[in-house]
mmCIF file of C-alpha atoms and ligand atoms in Angstrom:
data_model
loop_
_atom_site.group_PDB
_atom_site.id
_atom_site.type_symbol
_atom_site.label_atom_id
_atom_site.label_comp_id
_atom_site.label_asym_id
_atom_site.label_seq_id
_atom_site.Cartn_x
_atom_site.Cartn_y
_atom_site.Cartn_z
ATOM 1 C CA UNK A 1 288.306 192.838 93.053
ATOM 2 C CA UNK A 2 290.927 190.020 91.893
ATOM 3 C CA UNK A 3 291.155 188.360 88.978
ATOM 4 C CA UNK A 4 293.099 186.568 86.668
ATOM 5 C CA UNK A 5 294.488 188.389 83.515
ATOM 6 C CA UNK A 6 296.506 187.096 80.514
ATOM 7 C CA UNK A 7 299.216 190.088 78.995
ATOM 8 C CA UNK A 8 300.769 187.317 76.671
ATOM 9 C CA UNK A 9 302.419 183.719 76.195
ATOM 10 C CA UNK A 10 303.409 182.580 79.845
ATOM 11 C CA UNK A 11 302.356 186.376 81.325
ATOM 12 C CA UNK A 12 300.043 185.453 83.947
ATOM 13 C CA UNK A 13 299.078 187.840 86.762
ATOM 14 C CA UNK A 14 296.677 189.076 89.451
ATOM 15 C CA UNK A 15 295.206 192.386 88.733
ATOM 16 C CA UNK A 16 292.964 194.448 90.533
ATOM 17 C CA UNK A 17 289.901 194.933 87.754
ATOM 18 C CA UNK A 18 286.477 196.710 88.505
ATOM 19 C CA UNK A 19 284.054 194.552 90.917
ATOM 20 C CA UNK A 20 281.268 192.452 89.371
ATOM 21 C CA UNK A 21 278.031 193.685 89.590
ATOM 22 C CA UNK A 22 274.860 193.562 88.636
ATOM 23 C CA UNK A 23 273.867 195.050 84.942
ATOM 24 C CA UNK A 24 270.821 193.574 83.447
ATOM 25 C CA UNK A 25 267.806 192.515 84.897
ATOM 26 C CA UNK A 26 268.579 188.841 84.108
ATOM 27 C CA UNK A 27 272.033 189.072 85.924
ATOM 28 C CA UNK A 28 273.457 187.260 88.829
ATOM 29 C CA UNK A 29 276.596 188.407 90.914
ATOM 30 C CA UNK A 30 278.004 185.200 92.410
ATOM 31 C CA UNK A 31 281.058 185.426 94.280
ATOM 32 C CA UNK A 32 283.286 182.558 93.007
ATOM 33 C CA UNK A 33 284.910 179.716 95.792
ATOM 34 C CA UNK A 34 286.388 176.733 93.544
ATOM 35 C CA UNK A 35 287.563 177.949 89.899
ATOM 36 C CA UNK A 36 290.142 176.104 87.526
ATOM 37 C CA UNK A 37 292.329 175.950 84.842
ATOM 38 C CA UNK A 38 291.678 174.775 81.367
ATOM 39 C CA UNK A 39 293.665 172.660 79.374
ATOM 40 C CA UNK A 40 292.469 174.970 76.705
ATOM 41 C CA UNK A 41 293.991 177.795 78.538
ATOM 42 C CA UNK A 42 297.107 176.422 77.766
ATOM 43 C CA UNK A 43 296.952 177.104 74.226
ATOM 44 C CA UNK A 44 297.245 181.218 74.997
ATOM 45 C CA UNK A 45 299.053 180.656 77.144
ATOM 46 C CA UNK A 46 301.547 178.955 74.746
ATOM 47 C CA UNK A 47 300.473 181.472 71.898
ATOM 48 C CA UNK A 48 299.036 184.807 72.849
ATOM 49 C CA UNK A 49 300.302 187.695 71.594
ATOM 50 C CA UNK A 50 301.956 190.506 73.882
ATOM 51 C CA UNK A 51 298.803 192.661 75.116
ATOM 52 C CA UNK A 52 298.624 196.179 77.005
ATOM 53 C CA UNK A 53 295.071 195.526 77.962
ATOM 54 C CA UNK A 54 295.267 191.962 78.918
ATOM 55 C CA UNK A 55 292.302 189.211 78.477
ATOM 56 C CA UNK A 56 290.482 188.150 81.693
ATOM 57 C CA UNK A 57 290.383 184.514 82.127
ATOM 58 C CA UNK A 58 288.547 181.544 83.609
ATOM 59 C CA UNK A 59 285.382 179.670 82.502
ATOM 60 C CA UNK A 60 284.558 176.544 85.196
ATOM 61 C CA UNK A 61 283.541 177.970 88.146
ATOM 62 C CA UNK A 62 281.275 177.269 91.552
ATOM 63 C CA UNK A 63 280.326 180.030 93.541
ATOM 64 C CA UNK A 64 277.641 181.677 96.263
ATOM 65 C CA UNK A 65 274.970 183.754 94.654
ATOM 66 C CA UNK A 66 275.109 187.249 96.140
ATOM 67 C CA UNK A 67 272.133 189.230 95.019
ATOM 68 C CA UNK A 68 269.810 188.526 91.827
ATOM 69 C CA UNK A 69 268.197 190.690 89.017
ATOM 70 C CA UNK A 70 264.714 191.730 89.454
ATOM 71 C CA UNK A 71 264.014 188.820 86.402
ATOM 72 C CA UNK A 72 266.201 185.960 87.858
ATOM 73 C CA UNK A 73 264.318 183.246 89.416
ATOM 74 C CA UNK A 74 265.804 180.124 89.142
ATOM 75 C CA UNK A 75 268.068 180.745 91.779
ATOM 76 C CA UNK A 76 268.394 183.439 94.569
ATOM 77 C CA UNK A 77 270.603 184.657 97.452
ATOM 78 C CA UNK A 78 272.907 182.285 99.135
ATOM 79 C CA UNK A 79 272.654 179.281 96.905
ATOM 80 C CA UNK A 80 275.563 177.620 95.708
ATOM 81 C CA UNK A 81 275.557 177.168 92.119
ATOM 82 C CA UNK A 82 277.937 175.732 89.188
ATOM 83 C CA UNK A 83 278.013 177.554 86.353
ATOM 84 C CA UNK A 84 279.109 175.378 83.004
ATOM 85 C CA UNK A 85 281.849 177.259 80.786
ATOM 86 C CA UNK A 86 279.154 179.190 78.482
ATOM 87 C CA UNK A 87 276.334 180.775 79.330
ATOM 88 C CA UNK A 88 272.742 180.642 77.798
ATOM 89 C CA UNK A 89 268.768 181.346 78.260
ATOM 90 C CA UNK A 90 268.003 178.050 78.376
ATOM 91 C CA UNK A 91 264.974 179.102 76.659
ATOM 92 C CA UNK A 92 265.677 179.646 72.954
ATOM 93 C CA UNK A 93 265.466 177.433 69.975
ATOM 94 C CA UNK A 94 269.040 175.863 70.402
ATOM 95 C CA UNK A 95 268.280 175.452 74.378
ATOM 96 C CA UNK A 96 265.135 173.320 73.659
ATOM 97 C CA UNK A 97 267.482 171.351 71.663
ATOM 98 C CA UNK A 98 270.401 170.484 74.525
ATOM 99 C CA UNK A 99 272.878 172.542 72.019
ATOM 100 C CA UNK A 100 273.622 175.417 74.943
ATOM 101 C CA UNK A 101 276.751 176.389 73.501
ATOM 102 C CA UNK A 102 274.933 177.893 70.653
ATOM 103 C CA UNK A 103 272.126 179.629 72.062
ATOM 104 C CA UNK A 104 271.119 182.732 71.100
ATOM 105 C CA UNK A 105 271.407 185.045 73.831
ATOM 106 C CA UNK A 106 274.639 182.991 75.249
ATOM 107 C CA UNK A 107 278.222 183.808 74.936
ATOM 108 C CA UNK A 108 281.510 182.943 76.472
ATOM 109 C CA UNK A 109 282.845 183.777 79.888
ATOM 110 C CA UNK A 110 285.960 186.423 79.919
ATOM 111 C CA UNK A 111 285.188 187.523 76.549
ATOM 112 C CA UNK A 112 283.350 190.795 75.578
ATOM 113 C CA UNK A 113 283.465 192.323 78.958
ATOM 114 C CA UNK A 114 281.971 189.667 80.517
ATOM 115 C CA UNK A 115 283.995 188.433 83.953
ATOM 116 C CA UNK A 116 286.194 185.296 83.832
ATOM 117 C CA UNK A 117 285.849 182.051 86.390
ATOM 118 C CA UNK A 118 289.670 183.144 87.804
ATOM 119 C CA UNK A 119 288.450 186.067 90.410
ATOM 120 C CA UNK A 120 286.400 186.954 92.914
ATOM 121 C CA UNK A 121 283.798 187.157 91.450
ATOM 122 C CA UNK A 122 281.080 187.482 88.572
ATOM 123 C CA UNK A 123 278.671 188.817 86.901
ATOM 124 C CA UNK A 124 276.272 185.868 85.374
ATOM 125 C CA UNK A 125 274.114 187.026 82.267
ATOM 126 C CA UNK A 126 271.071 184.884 81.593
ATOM 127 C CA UNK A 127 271.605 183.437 85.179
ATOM 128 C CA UNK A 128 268.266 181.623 85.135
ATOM 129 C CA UNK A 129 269.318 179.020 81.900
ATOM 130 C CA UNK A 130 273.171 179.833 83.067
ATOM 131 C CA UNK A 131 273.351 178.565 86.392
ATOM 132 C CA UNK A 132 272.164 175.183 88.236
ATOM 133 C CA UNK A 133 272.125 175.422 92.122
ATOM 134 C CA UNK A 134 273.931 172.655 94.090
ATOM 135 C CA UNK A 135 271.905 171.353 97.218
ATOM 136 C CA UNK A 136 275.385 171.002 99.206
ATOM 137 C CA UNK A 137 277.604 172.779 101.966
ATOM 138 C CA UNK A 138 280.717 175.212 100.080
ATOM 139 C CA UNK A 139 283.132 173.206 101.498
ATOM 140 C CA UNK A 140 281.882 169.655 100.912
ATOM 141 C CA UNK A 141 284.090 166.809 100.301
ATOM 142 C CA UNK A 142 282.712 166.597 96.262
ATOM 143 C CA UNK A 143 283.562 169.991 95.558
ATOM 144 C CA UNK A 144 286.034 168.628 92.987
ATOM 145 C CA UNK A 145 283.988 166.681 91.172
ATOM 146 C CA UNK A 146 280.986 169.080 91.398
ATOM 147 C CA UNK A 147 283.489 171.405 89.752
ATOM 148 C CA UNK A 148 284.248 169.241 86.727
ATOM 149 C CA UNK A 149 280.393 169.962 85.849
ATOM 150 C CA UNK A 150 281.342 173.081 84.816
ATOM 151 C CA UNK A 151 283.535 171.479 81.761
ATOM 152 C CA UNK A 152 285.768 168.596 81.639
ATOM 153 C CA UNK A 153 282.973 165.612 82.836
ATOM 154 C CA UNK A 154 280.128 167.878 80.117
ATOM 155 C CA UNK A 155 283.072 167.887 77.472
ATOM 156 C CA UNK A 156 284.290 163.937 78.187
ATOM 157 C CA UNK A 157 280.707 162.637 78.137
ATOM 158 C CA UNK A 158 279.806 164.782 74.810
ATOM 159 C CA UNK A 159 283.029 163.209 73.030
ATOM 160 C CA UNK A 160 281.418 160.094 74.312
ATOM 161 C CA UNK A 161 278.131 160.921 73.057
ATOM 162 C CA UNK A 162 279.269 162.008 69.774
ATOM 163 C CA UNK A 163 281.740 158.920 69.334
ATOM 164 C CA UNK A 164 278.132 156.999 69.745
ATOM 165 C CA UNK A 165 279.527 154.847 72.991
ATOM 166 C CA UNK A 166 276.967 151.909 73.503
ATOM 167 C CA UNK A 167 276.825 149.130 75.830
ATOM 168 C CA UNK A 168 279.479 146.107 74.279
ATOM 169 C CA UNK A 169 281.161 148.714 72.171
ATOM 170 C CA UNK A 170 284.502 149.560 72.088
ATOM 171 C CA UNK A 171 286.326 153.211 72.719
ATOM 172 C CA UNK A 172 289.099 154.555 72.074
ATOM 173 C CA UNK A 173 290.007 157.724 74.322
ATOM 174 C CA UNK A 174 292.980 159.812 72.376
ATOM 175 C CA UNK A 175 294.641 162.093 75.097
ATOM 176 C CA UNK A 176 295.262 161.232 78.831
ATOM 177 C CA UNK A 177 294.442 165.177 80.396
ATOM 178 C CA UNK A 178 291.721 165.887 82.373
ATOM 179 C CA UNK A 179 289.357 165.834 79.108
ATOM 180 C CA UNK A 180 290.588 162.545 78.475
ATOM 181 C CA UNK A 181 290.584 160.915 81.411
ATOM 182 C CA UNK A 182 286.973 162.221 82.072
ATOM 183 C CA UNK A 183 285.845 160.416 78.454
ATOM 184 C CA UNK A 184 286.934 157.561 80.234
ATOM 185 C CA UNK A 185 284.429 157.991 82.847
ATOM 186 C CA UNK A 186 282.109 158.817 80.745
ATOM 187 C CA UNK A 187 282.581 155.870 77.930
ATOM 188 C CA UNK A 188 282.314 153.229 81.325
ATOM 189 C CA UNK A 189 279.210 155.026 82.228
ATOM 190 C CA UNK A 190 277.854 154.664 79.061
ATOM 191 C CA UNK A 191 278.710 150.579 79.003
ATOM 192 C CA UNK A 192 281.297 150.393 76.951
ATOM 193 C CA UNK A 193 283.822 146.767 77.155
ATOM 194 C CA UNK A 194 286.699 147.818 76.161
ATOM 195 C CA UNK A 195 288.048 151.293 76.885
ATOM 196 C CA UNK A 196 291.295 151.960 74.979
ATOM 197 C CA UNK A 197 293.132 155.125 76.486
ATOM 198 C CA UNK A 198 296.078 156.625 74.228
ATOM 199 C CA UNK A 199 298.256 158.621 76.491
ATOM 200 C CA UNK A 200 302.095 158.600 78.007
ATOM 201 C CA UNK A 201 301.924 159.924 81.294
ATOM 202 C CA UNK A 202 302.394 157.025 83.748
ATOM 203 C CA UNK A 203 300.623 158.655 86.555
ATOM 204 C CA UNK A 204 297.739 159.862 84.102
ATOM 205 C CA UNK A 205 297.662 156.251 83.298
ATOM 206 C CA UNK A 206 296.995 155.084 86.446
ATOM 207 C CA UNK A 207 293.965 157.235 86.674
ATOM 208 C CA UNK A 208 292.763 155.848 83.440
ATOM 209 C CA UNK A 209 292.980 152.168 84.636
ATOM 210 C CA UNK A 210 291.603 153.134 87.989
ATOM 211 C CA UNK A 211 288.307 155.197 86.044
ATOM 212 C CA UNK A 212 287.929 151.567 83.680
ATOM 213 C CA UNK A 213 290.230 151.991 80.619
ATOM 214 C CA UNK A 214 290.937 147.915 80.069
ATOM 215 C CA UNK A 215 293.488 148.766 77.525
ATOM 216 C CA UNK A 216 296.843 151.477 77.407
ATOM 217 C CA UNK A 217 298.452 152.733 74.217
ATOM 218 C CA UNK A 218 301.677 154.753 74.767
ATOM 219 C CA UNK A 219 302.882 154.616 70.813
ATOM 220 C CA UNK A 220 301.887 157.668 68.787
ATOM 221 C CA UNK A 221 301.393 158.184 65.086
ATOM 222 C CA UNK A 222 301.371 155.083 62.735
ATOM 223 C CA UNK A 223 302.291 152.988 65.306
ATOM 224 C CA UNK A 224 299.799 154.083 67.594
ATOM 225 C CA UNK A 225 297.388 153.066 64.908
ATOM 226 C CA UNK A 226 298.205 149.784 64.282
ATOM 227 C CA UNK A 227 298.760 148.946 68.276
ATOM 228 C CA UNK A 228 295.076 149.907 68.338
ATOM 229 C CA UNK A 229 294.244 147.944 65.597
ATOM 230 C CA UNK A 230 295.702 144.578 67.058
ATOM 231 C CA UNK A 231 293.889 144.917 70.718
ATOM 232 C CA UNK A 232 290.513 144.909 68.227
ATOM 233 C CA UNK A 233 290.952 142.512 66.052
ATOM 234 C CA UNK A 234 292.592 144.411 63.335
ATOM 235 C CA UNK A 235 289.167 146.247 63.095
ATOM 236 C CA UNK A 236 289.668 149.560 64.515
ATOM 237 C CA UNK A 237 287.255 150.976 67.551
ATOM 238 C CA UNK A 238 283.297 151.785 67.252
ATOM 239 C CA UNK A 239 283.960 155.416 69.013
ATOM 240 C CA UNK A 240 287.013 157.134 69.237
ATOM 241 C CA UNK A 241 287.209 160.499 71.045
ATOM 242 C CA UNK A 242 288.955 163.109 70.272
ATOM 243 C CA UNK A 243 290.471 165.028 73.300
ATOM 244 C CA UNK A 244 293.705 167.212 72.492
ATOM 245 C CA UNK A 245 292.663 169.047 69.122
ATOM 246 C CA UNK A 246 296.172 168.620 67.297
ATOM 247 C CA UNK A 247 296.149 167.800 63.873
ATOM 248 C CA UNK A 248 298.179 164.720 65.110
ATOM 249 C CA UNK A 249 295.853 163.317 67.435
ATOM 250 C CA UNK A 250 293.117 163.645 64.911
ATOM 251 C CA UNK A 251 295.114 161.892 62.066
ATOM 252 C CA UNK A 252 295.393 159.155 64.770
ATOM 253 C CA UNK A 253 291.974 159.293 66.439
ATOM 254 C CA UNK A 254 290.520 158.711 62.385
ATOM 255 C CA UNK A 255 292.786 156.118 61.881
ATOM 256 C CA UNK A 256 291.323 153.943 65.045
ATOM 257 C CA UNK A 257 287.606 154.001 63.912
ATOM 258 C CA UNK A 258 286.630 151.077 62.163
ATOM 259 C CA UNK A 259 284.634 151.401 59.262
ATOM 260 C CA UNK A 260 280.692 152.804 60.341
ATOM 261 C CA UNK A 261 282.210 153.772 63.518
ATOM 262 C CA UNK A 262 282.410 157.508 65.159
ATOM 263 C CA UNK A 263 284.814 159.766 66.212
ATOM 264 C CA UNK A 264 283.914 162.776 68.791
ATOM 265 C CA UNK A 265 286.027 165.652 68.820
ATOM 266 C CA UNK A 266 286.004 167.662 71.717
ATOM 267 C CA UNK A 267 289.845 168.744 72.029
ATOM 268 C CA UNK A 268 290.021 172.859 70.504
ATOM 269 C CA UNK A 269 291.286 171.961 66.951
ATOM 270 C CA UNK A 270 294.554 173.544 66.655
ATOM 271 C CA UNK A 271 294.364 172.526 62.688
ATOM 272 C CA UNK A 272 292.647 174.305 60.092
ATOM 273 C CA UNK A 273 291.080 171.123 58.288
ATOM 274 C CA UNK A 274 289.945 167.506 59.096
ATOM 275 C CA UNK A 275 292.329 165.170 57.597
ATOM 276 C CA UNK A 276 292.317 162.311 55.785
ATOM 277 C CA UNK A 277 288.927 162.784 54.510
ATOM 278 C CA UNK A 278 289.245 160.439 51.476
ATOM 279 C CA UNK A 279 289.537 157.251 53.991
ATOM 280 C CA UNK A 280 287.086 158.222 56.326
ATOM 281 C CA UNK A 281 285.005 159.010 53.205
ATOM 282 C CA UNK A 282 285.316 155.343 52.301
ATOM 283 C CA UNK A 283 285.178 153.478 55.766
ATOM 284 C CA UNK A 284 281.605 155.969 56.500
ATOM 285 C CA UNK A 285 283.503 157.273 59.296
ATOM 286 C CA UNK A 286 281.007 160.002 61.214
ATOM 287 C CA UNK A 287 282.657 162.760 62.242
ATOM 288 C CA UNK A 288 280.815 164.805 65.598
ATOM 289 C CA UNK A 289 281.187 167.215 68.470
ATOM 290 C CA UNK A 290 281.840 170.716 69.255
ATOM 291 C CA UNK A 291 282.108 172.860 72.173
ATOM 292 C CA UNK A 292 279.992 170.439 74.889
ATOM 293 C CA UNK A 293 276.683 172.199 75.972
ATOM 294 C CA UNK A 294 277.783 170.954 79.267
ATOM 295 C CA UNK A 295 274.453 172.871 80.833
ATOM 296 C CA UNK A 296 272.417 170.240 79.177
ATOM 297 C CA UNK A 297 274.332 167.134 80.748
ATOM 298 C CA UNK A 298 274.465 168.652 84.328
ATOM 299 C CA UNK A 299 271.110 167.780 84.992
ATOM 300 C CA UNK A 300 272.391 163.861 83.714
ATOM 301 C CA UNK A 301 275.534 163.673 85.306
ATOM 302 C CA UNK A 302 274.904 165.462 89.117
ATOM 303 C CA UNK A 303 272.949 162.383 90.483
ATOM 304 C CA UNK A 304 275.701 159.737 89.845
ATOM 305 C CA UNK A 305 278.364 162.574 91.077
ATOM 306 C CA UNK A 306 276.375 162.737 94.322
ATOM 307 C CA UNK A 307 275.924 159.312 94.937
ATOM 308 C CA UNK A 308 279.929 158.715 94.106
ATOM 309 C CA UNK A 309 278.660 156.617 91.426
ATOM 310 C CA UNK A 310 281.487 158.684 89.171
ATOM 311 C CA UNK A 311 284.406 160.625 90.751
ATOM 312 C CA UNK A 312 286.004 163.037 87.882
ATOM 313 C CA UNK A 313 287.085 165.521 90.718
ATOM 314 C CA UNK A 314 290.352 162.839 90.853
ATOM 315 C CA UNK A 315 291.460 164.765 88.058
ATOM 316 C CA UNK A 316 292.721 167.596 90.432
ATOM 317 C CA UNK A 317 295.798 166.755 91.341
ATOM 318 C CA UNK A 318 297.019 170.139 92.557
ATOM 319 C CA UNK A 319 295.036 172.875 94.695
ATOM 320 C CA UNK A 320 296.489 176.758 94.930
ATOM 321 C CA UNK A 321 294.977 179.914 95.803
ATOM 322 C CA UNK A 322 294.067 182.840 93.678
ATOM 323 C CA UNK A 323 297.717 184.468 94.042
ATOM 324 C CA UNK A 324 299.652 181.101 93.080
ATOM 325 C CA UNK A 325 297.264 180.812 89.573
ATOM 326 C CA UNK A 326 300.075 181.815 87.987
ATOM 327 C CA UNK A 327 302.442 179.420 89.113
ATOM 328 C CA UNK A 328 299.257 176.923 88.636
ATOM 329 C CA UNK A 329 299.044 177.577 84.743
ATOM 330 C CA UNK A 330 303.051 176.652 84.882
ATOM 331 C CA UNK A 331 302.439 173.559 86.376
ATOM 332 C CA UNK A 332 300.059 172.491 84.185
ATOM 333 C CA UNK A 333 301.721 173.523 80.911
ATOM 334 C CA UNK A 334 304.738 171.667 82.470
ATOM 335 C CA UNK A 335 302.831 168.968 82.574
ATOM 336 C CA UNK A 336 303.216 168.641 86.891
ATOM 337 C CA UNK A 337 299.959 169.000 87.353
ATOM 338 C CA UNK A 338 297.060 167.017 85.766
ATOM 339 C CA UNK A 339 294.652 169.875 86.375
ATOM 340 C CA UNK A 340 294.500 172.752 88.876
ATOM 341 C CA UNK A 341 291.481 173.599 91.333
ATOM 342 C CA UNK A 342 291.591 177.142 92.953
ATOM 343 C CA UNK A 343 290.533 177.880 96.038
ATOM 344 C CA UNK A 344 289.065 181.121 97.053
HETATM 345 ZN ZN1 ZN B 1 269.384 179.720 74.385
#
């Protein structure tokens, strides 16, 4: 089969790797249909060393369940099902708790030998707690924002979540990518007023407004600090979150909370420590978030993605097929392309 494999910074290619099948009784081999690129992608693909082997990649994914170990239940032949960008039990200790991302018995897709979300298909471990099946046609018109289930609406409502959005409350959303712009969503779902979103990409922007950010900050740094300061009264916002993982959009994303408030972090930290902990020591700043256990939210989020209550599959702004991926990583690290679906 095809898939997607990394050799190295900007080395992107199609390779023919051995076909998915099944291996443990608790498999499933689903042939993938919509996949996608990460913004956390990017950061290999900025970084990675050169590599004879290559690393398979890929981890948001929908796709038609092809046949089943003799211990899957959940889900069976022919159903469509999303898969969220770990897999897990759903049955352990850390399961029971909504924390997904640390179960276990879970792991990571395209690590370890397991398949990546960028082919044609894979094998699911733990595919009764992995995958959720989607009561809906392949080719229906909320494909996209089904899709975003798998990671970016999971990861933008857990930043939300762990900046402690509440009705009245104001957020702050640092970071205007797909992450960002679906903690946007997510904060207006949750009832916040006053949604500030700090980004500089006009059309990204546009989306923000459009998903319920009342507020745009385009400074950076100090200054994006004390613009965010004045549109709240010189007070600083209840929840920030945290959606790029520099060590400069964390300095700033601190630097909005006001004192008692909460900042989510969500965006891969690219920095080796939190900074300025002495004033967030002082203004009892919380500090949250992880790796969202997006499985746990699906369940919370599907409904209002159904009804078109919420519509995060915006956030694809270009489609390509599994031969152009390459060309769709460029676009996205060029910053063309918000975020690209792939279409198998
Ligand atoms: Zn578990």
């Amino acid at each position: 089969m095809k898939a997607t494999v990394m050799f190295g910074a900007g080395d992107v290619r199609i390779e023919n790797v051995p076909d998915a099948g099944l291996v443990e009784r608790t498999d499933a081999l689903v042939r993938v249909t919509r996949a996608c690129i990460c913004g956390s992608d990017l950061w290999p693909y900025n970084q990675m060393e050169p590599s004879a082997t290559g690393q398979r990649m890929g981890h948001e994914f929908i796709g038609v369940v092809e046949a089943v170990g003799a211990d899957v239940h959940a889900v069976k032949t022919g159903d469509l099902v999303v898969a969220p960008f770990a897999w897990s039990d759903g049955t352990c200790v850390f399961c029971h708790e909504g924390l997904h991302t640390s179960c276990l018995h879970g792991g990571w897709w395209a690590r370890n030998g397991i398949d990546g979300g960028q082919g044609e298909a894979v094998r699911v471990p733990q595919a009764d707690g992995t995958l959720v099946a989607l009561l809906v046609g392949e080719d229906d018109a909320l494909m996209p924002s089904l899709l975003t289930l798998s990671d970016v609406l999971g990861t933008g409502h857990h930043a939300a979540r762990a900046a402690r959005v509440a009705p009245g409350k104001t957020a702050a959303v640092v970071g205007d990518g797909a992450v960002g712009l679906c903690g946007v969503i997510a904060a207006k779902r949750l009832g916040a007023e006053q949604i500030i979103i700090l980004g500089r990409h006009p059309d990204r922007i546009a989306l923000a407004r459009e998903f319920g950010a009342t507020d745009v900050v385009s400074a950076r740094g100090d200054e994006a600090v004390e613009r965010v300061r004045e549109i709240t009264g010189g007070l600083g916002a209840h929840s920030v979150l945290e959606c790029v993982g520099q060590g400069e959009s964390m300095v700033t994303a601190l630097g909005i909370a006001r004192p008692g408030g909460a900042v989510g972090r969500v965006g891969l930290p690219q920095h080796e420590a939190i900074p300025t902990t002495m004033a967030t020591f002082f203004d009892n700043v919380t500090i949250g978030g992880g790796p969202a256990p997006a499985r746990a939210y699906i369940e919370e989020l599907l409904p209002d993605v159904l009804d078109g209550r919420i519509e995060p599959g915006r956030v694809f702004d270009r489609v390509v097929g599994l031969d152009e991926v390459p060309d769709g990583y460029r676009a996205m690290n060029d910053r063309e392309a918000i975020k690209v679906m792939v279409t198998l």
